[in-house]
XYZ file of N, CA and C in Angstrom:
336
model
N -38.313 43.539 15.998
C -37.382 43.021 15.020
C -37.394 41.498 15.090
N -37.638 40.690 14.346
C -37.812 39.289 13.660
C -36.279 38.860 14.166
N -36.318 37.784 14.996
C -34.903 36.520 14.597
C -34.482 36.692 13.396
N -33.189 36.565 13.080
C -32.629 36.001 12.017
C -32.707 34.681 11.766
N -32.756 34.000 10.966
C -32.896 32.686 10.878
C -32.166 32.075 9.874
N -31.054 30.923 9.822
C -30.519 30.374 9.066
C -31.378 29.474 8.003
N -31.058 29.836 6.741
C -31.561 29.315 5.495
C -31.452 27.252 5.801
N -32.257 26.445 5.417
C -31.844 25.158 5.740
C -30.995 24.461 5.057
N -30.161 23.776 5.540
C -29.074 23.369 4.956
C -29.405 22.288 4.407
N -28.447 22.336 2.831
C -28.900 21.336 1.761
C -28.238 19.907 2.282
N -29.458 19.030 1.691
C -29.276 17.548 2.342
C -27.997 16.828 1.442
N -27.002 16.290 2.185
C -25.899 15.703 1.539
C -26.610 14.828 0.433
N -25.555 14.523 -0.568
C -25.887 13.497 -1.783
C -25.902 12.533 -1.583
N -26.433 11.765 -2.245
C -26.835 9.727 -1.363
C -25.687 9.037 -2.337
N -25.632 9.673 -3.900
C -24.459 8.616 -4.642
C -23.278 9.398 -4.688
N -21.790 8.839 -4.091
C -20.897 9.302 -4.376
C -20.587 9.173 -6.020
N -19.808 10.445 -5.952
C -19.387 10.755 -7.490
C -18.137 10.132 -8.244
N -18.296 9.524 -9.360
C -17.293 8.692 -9.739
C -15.966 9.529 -10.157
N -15.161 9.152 -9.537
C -13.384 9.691 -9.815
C -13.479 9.604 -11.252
N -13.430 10.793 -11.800
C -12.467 10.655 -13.222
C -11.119 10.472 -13.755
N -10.369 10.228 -12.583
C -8.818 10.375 -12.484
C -8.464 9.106 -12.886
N -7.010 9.193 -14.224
C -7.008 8.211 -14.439
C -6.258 6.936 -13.580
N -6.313 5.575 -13.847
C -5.753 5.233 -12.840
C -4.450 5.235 -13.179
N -2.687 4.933 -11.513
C -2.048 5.014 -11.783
C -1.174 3.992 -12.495
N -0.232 4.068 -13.411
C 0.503 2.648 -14.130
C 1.836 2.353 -12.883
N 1.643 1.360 -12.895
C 2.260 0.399 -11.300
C 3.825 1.055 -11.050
N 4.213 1.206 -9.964
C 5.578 2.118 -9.423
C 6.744 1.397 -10.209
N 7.828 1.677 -10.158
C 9.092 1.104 -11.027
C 9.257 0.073 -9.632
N 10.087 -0.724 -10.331
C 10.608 -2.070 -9.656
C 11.608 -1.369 -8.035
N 12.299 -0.948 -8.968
C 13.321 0.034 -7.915
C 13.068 0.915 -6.521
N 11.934 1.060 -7.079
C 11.490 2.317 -6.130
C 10.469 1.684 -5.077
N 10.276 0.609 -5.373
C 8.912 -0.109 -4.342
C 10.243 -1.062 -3.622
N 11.256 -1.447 -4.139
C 12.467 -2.183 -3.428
C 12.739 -1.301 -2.579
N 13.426 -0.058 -3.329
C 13.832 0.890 -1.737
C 13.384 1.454 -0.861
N 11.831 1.371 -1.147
C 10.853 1.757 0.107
C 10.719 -0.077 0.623
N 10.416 -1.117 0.421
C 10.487 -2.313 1.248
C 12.386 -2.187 2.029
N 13.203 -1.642 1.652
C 14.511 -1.591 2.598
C 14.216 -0.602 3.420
N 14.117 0.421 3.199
C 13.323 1.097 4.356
C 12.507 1.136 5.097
N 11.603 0.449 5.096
C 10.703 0.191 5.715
C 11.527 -0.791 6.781
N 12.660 -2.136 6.560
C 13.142 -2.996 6.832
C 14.131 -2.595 7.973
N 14.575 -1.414 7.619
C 15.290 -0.371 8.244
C 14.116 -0.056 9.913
N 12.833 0.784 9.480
C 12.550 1.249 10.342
C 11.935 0.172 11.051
N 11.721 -1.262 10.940
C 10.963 -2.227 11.530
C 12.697 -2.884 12.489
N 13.580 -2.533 11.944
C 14.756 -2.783 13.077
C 14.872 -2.090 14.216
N 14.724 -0.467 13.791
C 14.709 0.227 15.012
C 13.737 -0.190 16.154
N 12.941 -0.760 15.508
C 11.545 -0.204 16.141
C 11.156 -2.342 17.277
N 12.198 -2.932 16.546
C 12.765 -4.338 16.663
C 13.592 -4.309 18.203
N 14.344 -3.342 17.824
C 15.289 -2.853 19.104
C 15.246 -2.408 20.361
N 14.232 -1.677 19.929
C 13.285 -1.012 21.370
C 12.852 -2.415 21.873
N 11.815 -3.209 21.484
C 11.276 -4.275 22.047
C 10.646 -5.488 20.801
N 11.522 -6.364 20.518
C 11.119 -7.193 19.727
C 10.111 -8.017 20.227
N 9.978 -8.225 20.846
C 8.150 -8.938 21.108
C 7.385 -8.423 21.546
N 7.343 -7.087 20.819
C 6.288 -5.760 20.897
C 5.189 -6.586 19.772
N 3.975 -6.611 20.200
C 3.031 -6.688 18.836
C 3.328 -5.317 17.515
N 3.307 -5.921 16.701
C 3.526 -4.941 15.425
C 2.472 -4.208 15.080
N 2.671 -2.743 15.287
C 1.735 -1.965 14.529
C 0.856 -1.981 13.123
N -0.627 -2.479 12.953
C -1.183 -2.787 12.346
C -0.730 -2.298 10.772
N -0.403 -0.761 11.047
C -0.400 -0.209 9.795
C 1.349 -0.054 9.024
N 1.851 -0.850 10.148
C 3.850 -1.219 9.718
C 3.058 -2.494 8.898
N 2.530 -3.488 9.334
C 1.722 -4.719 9.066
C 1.560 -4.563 7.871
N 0.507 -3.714 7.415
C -0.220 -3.251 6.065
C 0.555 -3.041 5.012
N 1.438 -1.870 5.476
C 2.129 -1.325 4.949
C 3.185 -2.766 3.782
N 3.740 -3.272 4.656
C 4.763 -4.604 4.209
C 3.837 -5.337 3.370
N 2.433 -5.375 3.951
C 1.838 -6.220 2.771
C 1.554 -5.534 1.571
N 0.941 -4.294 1.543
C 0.877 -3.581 0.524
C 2.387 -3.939 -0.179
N 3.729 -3.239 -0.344
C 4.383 -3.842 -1.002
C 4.737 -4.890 -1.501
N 4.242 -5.660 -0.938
C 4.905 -7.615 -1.363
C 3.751 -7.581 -2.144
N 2.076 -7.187 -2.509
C 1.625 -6.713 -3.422
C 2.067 -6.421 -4.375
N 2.569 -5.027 -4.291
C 3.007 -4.531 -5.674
C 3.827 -5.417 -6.012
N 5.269 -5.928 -5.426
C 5.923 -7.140 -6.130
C 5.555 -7.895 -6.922
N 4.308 -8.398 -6.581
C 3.710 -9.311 -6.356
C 4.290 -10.752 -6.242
N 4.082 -10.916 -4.702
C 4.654 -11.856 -3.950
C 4.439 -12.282 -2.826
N 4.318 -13.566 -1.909
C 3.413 -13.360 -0.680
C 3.741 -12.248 0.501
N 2.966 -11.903 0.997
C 2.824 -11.103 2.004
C 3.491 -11.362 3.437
N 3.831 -10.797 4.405
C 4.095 -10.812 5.355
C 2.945 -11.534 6.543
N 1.948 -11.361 5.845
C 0.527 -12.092 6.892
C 0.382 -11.110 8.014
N 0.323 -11.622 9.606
C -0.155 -11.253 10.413
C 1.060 -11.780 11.625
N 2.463 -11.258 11.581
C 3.171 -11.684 12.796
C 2.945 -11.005 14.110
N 3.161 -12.171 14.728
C 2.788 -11.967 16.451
C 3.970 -10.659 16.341
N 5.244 -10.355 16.352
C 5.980 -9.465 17.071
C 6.822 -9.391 15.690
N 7.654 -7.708 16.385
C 8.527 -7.383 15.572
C 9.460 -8.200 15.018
N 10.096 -9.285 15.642
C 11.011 -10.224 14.947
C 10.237 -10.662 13.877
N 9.342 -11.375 14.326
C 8.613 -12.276 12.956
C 8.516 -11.384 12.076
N 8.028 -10.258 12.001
C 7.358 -9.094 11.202
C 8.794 -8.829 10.152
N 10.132 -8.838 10.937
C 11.774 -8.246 10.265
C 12.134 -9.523 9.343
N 11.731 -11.286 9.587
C 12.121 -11.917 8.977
C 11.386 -12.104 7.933
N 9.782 -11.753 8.157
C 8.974 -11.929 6.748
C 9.177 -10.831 5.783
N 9.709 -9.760 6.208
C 10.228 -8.649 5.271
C 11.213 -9.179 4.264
N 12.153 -9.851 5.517
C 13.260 -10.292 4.353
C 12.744 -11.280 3.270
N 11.540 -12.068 3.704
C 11.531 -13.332 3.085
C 10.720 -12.641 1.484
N 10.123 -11.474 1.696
C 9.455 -10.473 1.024
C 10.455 -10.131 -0.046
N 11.521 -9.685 0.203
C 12.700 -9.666 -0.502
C 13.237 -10.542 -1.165
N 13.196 -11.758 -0.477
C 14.163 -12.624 -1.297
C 13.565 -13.295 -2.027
N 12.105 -13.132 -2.156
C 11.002 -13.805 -3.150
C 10.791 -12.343 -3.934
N 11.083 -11.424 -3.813
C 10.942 -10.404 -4.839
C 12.125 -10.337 -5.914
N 13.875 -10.235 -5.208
C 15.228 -10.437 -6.083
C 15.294 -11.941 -6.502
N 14.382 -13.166 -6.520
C 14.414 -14.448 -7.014
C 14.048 -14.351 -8.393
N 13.047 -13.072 -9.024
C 12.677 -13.041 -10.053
C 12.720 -11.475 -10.622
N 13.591 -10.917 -10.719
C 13.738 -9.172 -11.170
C 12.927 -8.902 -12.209
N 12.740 -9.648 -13.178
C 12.107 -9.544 -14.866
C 10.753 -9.873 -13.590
N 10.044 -9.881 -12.747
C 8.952 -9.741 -13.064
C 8.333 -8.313 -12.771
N 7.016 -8.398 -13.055
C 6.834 -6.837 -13.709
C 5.758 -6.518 -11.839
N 5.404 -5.246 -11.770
C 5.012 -4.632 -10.371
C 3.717 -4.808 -10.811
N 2.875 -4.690 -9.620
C 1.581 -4.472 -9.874
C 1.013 -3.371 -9.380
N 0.210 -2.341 -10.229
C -0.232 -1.672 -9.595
C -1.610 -1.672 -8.716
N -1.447 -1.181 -7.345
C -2.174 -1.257 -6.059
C -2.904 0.044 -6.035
N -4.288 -0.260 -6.251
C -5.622 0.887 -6.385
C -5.089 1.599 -4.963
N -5.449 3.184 -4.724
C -4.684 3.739 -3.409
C -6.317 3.519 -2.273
N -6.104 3.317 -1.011
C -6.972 2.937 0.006
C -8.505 3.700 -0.018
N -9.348 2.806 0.124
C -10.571 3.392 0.192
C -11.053 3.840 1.323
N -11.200 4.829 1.277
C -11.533 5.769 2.792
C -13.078 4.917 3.211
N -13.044 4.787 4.577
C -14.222 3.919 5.016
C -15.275 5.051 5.839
């Protein structure tokens, strides 16, 4: 009786396939505010435990991604949770300086 033998497996595709999905129209004003207070929220707790903890890259991201959509400067790159809680606010108070302006929408992350 002969091995069985597995059929060879087909060679992956070399061009990824273009998304047909359309893209999304930018979040309401409101709703990207109350996720930057929350977020503001959990960067206190997290402030509390140890404020001159280096800040988690993707708390980091995250804050910049929103001051994005605002569109407004970013939080950058703070050494520790304090810096990280005051550029949030400063995120804020350059976002409620101008309400009439309109959000931007932020393409969602490209998988690497």
């Amino acid at each position: 009786m002969a091995p069985l033998v597995a059929p060879p497996a087909q060679p992956a595709p070399t061009t990824r396939r273009r998304s047909r999905a359309k893209p999304k129209p930018p979040r309401q004003r409101i709703v990207v505010r109350s996720e930057l207070k929350g977020l503001g929220g959990f960067v206190v707790e997290l402030a509390l435990l140890d404020a001159t903890a280096e800040p988690q890259a993707s708390v980091v991201e995250w804050a910049n991604r929103l001051a994005a959509e605002l569109d407004v400067p970013g939080v950058g790159h703070p050494a520790d949770y304090r810096e990280l809680l005051h550029a949030i606010v400063k995120v804020a108070r350059h976002a409620d300086a101008d309400p009439d302006r309109p959000t931007v929408a932020i393409p969602p992350a490209q998988a690497a």
